[in-house]
Short mmCIF file of C-alpha atoms and ligand atoms in Angstrom, two decimals:
data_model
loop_
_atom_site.label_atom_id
_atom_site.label_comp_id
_atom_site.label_asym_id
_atom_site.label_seq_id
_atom_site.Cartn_x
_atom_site.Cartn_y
_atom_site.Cartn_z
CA UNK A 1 46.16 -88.64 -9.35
CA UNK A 2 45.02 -86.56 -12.33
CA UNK A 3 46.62 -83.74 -14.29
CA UNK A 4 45.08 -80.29 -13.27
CA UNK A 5 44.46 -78.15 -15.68
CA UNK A 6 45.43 -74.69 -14.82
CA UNK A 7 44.72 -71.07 -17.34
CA UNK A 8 47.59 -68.19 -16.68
CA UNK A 9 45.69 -65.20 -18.17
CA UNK A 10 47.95 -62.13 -18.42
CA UNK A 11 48.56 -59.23 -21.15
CA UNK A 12 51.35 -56.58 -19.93
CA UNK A 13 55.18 -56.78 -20.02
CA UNK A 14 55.54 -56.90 -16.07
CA UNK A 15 53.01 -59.51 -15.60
CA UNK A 16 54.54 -61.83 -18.61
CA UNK A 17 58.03 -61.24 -16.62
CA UNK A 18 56.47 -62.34 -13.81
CA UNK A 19 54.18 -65.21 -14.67
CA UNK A 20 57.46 -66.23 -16.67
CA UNK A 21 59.01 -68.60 -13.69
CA UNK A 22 55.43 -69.88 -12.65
CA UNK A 23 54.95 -71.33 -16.11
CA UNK A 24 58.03 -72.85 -16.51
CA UNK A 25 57.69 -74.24 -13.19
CA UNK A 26 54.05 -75.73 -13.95
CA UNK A 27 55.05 -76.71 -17.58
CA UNK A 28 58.42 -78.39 -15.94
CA UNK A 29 55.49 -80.83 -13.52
CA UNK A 30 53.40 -81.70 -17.29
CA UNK A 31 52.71 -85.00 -15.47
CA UNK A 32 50.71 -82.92 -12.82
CA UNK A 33 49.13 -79.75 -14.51
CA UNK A 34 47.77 -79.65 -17.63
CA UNK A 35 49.17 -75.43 -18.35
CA UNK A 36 47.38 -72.95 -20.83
CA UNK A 37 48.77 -69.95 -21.02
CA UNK A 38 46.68 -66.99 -22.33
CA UNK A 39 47.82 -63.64 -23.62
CA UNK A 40 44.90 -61.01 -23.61
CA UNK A 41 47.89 -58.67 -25.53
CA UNK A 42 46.59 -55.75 -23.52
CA UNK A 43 50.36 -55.13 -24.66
CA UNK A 44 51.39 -56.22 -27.74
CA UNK A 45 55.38 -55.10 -29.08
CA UNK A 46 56.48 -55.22 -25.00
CA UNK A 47 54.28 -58.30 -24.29
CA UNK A 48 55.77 -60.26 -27.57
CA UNK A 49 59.52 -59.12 -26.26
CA UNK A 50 58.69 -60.76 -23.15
CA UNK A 51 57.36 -64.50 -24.51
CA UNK A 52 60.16 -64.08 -27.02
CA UNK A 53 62.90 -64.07 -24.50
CA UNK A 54 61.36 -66.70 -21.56
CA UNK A 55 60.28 -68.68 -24.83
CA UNK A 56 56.81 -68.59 -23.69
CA UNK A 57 53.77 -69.86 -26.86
CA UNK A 58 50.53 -68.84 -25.85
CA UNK A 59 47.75 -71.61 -26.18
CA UNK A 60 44.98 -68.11 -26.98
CA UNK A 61 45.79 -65.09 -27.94
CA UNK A 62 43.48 -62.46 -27.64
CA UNK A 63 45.11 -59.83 -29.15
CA UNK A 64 43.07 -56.45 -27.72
CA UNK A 65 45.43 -54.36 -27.82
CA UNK A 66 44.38 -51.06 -30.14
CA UNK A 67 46.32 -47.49 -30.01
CA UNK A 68 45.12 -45.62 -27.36
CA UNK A 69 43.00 -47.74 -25.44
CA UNK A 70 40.56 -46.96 -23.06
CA UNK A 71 40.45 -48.58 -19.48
CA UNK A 72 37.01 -50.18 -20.67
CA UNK A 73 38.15 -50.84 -23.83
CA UNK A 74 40.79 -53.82 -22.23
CA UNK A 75 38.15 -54.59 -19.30
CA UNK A 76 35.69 -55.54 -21.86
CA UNK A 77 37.81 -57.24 -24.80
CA UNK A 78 39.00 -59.62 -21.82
CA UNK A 79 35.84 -60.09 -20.30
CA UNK A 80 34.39 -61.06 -23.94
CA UNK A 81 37.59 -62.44 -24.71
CA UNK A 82 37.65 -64.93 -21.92
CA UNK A 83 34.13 -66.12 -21.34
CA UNK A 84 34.08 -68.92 -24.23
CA UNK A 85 37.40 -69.93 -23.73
CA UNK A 86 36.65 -70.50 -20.00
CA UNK A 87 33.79 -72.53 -20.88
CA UNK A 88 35.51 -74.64 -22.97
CA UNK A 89 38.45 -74.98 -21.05
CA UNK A 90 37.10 -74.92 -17.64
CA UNK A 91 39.95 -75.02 -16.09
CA UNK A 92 40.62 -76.84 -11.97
CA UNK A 93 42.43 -73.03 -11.30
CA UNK A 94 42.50 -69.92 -12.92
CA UNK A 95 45.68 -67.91 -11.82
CA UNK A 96 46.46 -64.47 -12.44
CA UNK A 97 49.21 -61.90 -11.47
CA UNK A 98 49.32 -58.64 -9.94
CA UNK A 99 47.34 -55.48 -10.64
CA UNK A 100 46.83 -54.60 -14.43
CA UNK A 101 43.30 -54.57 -15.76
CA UNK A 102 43.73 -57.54 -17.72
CA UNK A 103 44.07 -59.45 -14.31
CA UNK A 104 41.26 -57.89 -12.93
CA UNK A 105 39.04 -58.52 -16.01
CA UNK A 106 40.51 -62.26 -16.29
CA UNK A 107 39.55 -62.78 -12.80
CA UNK A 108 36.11 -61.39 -12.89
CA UNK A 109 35.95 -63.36 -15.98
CA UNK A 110 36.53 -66.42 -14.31
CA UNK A 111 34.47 -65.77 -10.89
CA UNK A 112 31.60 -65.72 -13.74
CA UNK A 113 32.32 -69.21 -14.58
CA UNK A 114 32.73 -70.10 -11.50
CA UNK A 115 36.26 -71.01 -11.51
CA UNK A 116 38.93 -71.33 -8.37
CA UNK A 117 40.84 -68.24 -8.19
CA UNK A 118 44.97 -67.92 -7.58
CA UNK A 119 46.02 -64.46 -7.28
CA UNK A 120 49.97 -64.21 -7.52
CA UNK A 121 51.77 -60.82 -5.71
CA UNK A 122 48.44 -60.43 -3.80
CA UNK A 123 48.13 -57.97 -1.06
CA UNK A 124 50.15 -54.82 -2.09
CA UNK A 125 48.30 -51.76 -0.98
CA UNK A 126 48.75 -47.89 -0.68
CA UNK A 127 44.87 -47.70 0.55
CA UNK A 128 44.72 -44.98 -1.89
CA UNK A 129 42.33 -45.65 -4.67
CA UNK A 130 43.50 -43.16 -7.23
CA UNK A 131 47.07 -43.96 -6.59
CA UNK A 132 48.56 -45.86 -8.25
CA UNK A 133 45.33 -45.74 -10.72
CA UNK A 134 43.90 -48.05 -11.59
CA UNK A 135 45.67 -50.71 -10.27
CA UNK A 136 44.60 -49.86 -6.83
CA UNK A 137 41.00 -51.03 -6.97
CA UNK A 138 42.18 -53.49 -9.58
CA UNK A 139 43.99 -55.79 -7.17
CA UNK A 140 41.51 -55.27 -4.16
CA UNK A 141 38.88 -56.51 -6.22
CA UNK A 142 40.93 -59.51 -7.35
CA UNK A 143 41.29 -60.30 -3.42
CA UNK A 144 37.84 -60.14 -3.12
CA UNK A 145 37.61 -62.76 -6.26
CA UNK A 146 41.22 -65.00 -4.82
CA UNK A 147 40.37 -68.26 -3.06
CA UNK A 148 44.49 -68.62 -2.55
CA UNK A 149 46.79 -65.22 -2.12
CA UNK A 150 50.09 -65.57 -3.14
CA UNK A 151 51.77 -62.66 -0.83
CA UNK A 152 55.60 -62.00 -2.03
CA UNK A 153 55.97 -60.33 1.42
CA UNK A 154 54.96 -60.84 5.36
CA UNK A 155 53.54 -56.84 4.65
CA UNK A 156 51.55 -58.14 1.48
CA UNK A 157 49.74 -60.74 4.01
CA UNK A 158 49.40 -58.77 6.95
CA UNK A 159 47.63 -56.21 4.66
CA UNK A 160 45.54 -59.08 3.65
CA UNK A 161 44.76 -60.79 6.87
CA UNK A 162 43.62 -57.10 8.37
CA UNK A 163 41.21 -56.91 5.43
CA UNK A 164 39.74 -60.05 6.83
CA UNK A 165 40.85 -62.42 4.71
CA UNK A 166 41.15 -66.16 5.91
CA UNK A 167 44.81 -66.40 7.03
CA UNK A 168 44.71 -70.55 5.82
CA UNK A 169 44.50 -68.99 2.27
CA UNK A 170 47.49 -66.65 2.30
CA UNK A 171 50.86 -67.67 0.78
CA UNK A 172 53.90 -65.33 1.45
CA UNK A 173 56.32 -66.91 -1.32
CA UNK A 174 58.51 -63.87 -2.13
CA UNK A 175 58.12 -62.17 -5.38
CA UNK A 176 58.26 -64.05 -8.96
CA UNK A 177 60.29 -60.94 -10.24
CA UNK A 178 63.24 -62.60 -8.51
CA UNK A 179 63.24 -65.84 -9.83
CA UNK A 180 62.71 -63.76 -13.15
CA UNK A 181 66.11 -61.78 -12.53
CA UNK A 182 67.86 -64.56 -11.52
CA UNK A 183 67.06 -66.79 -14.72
CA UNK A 184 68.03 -64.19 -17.03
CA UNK A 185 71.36 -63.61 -15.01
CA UNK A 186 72.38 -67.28 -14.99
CA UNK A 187 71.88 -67.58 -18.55
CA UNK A 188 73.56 -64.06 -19.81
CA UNK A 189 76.49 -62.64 -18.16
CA UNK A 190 75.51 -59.25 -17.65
CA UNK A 191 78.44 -56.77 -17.20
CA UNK A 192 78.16 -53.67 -15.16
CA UNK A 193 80.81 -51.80 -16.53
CA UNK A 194 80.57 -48.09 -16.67
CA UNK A 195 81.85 -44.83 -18.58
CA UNK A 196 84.06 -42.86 -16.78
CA UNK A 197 83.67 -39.77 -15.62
CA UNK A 198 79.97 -40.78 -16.11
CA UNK A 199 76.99 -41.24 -14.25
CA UNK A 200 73.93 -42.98 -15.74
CA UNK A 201 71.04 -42.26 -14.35
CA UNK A 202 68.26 -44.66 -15.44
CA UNK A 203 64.72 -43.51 -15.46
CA UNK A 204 61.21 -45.10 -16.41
CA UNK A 205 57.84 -42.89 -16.40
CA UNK A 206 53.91 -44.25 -17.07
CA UNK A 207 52.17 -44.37 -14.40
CA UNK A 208 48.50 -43.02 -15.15
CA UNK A 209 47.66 -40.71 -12.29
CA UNK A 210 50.87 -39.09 -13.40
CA UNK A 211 49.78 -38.20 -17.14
CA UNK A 212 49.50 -34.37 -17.76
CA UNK A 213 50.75 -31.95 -14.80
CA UNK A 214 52.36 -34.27 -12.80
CA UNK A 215 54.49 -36.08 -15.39
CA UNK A 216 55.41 -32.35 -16.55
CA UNK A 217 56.97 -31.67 -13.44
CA UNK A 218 58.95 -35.00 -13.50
CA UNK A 219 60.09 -34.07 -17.12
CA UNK A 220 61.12 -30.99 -16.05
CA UNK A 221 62.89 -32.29 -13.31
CA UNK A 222 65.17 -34.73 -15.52
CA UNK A 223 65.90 -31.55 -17.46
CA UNK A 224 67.58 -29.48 -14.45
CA UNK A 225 69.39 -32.55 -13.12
CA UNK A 226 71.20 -32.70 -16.50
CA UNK A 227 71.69 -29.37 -16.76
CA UNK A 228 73.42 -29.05 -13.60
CA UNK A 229 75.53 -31.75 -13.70
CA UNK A 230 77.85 -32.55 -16.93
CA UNK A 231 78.51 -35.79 -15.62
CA UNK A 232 75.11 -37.10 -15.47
CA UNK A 233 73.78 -38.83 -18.60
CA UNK A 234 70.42 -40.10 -18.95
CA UNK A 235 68.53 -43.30 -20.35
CA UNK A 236 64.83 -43.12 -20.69
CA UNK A 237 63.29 -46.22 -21.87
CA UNK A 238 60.37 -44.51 -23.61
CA UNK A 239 56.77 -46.27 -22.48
CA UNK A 240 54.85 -46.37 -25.66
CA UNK A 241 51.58 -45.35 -24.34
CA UNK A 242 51.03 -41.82 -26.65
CA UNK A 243 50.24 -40.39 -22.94
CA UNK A 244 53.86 -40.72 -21.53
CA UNK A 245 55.79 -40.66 -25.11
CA UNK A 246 53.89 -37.18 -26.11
CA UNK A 247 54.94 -35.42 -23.15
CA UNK A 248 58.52 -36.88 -23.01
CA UNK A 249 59.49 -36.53 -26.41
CA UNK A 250 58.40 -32.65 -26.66
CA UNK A 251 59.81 -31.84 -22.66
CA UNK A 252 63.30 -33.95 -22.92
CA UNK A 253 63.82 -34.61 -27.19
CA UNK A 254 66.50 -32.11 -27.51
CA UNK A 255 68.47 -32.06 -23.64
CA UNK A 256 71.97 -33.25 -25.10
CA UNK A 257 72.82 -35.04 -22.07
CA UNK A 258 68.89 -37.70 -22.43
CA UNK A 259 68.60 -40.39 -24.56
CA UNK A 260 64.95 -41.25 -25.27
CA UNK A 261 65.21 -44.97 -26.46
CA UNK A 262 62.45 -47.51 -27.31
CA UNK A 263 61.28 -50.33 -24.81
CA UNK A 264 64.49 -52.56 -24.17
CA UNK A 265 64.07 -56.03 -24.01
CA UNK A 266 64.38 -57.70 -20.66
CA UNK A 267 68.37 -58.89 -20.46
CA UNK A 268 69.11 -55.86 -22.44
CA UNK A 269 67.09 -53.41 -19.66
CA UNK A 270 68.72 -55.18 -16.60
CA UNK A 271 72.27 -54.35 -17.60
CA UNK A 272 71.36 -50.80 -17.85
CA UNK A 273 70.23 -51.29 -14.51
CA UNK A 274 73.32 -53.15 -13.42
CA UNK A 275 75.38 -50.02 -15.39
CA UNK A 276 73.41 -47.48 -13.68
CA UNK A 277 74.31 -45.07 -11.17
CA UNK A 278 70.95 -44.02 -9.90
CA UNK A 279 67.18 -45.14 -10.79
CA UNK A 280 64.63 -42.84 -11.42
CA UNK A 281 61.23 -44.68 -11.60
CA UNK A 282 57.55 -45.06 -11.13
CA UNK A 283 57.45 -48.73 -12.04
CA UNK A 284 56.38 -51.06 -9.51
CA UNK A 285 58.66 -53.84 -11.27
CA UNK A 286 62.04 -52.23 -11.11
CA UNK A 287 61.31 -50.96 -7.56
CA UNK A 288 61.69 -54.79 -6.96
CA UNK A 289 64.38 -55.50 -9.15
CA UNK A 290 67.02 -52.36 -8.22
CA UNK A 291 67.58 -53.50 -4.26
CA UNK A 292 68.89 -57.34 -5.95
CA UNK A 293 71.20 -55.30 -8.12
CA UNK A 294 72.23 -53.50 -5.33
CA UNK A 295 70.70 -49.83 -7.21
CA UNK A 296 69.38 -47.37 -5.15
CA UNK A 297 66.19 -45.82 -6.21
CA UNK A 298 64.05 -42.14 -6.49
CA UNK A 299 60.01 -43.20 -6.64
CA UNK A 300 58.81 -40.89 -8.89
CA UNK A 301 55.06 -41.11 -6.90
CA UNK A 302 53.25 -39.73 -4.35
CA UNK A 303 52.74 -43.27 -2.88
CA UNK A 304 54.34 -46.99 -2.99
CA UNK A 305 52.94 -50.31 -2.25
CA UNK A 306 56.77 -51.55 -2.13
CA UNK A 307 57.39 -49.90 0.95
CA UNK A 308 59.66 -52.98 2.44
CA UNK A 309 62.60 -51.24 0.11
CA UNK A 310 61.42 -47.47 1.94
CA UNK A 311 62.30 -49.70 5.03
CA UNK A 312 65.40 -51.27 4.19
CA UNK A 313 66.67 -48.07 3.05
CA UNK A 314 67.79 -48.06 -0.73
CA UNK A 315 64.94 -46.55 -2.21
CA UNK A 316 63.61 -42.88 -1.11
CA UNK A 317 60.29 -41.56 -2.16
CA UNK A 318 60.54 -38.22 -3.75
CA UNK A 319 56.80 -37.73 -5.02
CA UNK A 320 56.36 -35.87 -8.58
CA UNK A 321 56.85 -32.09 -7.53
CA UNK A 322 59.56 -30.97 -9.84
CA UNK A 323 61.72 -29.07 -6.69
CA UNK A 324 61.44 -32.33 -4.46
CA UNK A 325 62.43 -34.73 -6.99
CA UNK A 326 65.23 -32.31 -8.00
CA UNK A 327 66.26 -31.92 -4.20
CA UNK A 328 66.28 -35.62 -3.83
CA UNK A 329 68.25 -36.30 -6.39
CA UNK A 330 71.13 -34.19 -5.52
CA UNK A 331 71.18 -35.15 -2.48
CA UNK A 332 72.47 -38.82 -3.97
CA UNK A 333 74.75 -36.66 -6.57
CA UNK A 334 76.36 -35.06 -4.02
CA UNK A 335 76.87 -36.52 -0.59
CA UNK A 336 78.50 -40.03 -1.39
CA UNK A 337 77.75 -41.31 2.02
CA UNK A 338 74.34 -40.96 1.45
CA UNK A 339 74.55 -42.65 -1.95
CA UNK A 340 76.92 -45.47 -0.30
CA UNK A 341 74.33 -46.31 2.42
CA UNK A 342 71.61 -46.68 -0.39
CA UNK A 343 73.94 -49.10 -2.70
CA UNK A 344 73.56 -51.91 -0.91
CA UNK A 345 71.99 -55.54 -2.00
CA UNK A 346 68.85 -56.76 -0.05
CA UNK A 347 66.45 -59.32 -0.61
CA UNK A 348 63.78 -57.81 0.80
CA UNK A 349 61.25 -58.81 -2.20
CA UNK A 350 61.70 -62.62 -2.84
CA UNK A 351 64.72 -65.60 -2.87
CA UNK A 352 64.05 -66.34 -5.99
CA UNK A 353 62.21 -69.68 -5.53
CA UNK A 354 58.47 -68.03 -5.58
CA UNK A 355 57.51 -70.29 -8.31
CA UNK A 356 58.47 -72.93 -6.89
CA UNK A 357 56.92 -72.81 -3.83
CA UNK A 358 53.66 -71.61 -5.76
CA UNK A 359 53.76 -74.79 -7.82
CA UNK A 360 53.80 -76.51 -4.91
CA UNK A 361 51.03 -74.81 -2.69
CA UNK A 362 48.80 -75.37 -5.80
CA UNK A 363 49.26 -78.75 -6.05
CA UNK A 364 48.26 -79.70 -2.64
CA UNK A 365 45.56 -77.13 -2.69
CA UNK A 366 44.00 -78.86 -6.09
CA UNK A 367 44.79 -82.33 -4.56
CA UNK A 368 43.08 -81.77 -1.30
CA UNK A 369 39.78 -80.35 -3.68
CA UNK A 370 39.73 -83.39 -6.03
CA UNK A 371 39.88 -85.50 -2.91
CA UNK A 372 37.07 -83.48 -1.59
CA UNK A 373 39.28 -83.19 1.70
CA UNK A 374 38.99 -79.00 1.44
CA UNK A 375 36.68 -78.42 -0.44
CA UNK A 376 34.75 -75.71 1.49
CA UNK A 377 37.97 -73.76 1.35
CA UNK A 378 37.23 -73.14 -2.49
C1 LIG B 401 49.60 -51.01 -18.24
C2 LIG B 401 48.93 -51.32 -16.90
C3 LIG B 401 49.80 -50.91 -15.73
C4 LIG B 401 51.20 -51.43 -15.87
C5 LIG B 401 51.76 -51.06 -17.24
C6 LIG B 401 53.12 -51.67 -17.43
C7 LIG B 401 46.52 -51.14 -16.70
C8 LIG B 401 45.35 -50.25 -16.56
N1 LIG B 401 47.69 -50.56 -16.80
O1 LIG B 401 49.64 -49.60 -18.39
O2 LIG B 401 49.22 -51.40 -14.53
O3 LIG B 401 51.99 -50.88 -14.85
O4 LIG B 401 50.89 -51.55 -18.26
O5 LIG B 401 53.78 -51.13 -18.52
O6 LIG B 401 46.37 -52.33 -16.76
N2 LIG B 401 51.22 -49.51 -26.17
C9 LIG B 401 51.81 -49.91 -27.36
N3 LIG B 401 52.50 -51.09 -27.37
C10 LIG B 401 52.64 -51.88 -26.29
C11 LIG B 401 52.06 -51.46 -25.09
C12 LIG B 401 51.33 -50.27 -25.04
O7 LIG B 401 51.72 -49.24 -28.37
O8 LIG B 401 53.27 -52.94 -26.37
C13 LIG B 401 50.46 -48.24 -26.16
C14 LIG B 401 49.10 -48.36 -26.87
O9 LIG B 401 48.81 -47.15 -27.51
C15 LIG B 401 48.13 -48.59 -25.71
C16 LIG B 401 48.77 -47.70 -24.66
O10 LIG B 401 50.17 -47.87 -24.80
O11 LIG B 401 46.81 -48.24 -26.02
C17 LIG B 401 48.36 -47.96 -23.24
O12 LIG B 401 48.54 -49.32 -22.89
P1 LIG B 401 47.77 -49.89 -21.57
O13 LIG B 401 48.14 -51.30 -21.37
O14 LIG B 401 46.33 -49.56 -21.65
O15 LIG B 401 48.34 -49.01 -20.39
P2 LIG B 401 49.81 -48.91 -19.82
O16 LIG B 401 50.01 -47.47 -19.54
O17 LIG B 401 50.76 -49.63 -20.66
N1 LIG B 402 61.51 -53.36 -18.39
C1 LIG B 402 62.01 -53.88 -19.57
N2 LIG B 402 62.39 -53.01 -20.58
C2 LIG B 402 62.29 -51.67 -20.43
C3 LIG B 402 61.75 -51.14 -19.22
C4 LIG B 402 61.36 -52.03 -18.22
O1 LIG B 402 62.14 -55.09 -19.74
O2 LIG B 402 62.66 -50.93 -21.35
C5 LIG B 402 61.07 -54.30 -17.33
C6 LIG B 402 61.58 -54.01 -15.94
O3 LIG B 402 62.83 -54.62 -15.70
C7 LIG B 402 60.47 -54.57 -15.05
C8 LIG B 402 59.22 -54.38 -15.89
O4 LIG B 402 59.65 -54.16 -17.23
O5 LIG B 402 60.62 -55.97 -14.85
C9 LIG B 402 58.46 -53.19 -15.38
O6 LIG B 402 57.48 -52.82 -16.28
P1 LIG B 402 56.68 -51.49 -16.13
O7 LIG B 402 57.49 -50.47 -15.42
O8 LIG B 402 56.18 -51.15 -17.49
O9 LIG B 402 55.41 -51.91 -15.26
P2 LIG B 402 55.12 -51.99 -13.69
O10 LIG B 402 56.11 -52.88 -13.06
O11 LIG B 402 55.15 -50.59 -13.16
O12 LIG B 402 53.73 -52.53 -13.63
#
């Protein structure tokens, strides 16, 4: 049988953490796929943390990023970016992960070249299209591009297969986040020792629909929990994006009990997770990292796509009005029964063997094409 050449295309922190596992997985099988692994940099300082610790060497670079970019901006560096590569390359399967533009733009990039399609965490949905922005129409469009959907959950294929999408092509593996998690914590022992007399409330903002009012409100929010409780202290990885830093470093600079810190790297991030008391996010990554830890969590959005965690109880939505949020909150500061029933450890996202099982659906996917035995699927 021949090697199959596959191109990972991918630019952000959360999609390097979670196309991490997949290429070690392919790059473990070198006798049966041939791996390139592109970076489009739509991030570059978080991005370059990320290959840094899974010791990840990109075959192409791309390097887009600029200061302020513009939604175009990384739609067309990738699209122009990608199309000569693509044709020399042209690769058995082009696989991409999630929602970010640079997926989108990599697989539109690809369906122009003609090129097999595998779409890893396909089928999240809030069937909102503004929220979360852009990454809602980003990933429906990649389904419409996917000839295989990787679903991490039995919602993320249900959601696919009532969108009329052929059920033989759908996946559920569980998330690649785990696997990611799991690697880091078998190589690093990770304590989750705390102050006392302290509670450390973790909390990550940059989600674009939130930028300007909304992320106000959320700021202001942060600054009346502190206020009100002496015990609380607060971590606040600071997204770079001159959007989210702005507005947090002239709301929350100067509240004694926040510290706004730079972008942690990845082992570093998860024991402040493991150390926390409470999360405060609007990531969609740590939403499916906190129930494995065993962290309850306040979604700072209107909406989720995550809503198995909703479900299983240890994360609450508290939308991004500044008396909700607050009101939420407390509620976990001050009733400990509700706070116990939230701290519990699920693993409602993934087993940690998503790669795995994604290596292997590819394989006899791309076997059963060179064999022309399926070959109408594709
Ligand atoms: C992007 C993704 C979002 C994902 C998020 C994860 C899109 C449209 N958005 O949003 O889906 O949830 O990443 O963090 O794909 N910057 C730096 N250094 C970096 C990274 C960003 O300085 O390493 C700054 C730059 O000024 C850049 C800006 O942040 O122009 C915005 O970056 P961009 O990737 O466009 O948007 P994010 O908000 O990071
Ligand atoms: N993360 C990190 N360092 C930080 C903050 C987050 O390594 O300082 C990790 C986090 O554990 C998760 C991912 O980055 O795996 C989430 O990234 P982000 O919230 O930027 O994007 P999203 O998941 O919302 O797309």
């Amino acid at each position: 049988m021949s090697r199959f050449k596959v191109v990972i295309s991918f630019g952000t922190r959360p999609e390097a953490i979670k196309v991490a596992p997949v290429i070690k997985e392919l790059q473990r099988c070198r006798d049966k796929f041939h791996t390139i692994v592109v970076v489009t940099a739509q991030h570059r300082q978080m991005l370059d943390q990320v290959l840094n610790i899974f010791k990840i060497v990109p075959d192409y670079d791309l390097n887009i990023m600029t200061k302020r970019q513009s939604l175009s901006d990384v739609v067309i560096k990738t699209l122009r970016g990608l199309e000569p590569l693509l044709k020399q390359e042209r690769p058995d399967m082009l696989l991409v992960q999630g929602d970010a533009s640079s997926a989108f733009a990599s697989a539109l990039a690809g369906y122009y070249q003609r090129i097999p399609l595998g779409h890893i965490e396909a089928g999240l949905r809030t069937y909102d299209k503004y929220a979360p922005f852009p990454e809602e129409i980003n990933r429906r469009c990649i389904s419409a591009i996917a000839d295989i959907h990787f679903a991490p959950t039995p919602r993320a294929r249900e959601n696919l297969i009532a969108e009329g999408v052929d059920q033989s092509r759908i996946y559920v593996t569980g998330n690649t986040v785990i696997d990611a998690v799991k690697e880091i914590l078998s190589k690093r022992r990770i304590s989750a020792c705390r102050t006392k007399n302290i509670r450390l409330l973790l909390v990550t903002l940059h989600r674009r629909e939130s930028f300007g009012t909304p992320l106000k409100g959320i700021c202001q929010a942060m600054a009346t929990i502190v206020r009100r409780y002496p015990d609380v202290q607060m971590v606040i990885p600071v997204h770079p994006n001159p959007h989210v830093s702005k507005t947090i470093n002239n709301m929350l600079g100067k509240e004694k009990q926040i510290r706004l810190i730079e972008p942690l790297e990845y082992p570093d991030f998860l024991a402040l997770m493991k150390q926390a008391y409470l999360i405060l996010t609007d990531s969609g990554g740590i939403q499916e990292e906190a129930p494995m830890l065993g962290k309850p969590v306040v979604i700072l959005r209107e909406k989720t796509e995550r809503v198995e965690a909703l479900e299983y109880g240890t994360a609450v939505l508290a939308g991004v009005e500044p008396g909700q949020i607050v009101k939420v909150t407390e509620c976990l500061l001050n009733d400990i029964n509700t706070y116990r029933h939230m701290v519990r450890r699920c693993a409602v996202f993934g087993d940690g063997k998503a790669a795995m099982r994604i290596r292997k659906i590819l394989l006899k996917w791309l076997a059963s094409i060179d064999t022309g035995c399926n070959s109408s699927k594709l």
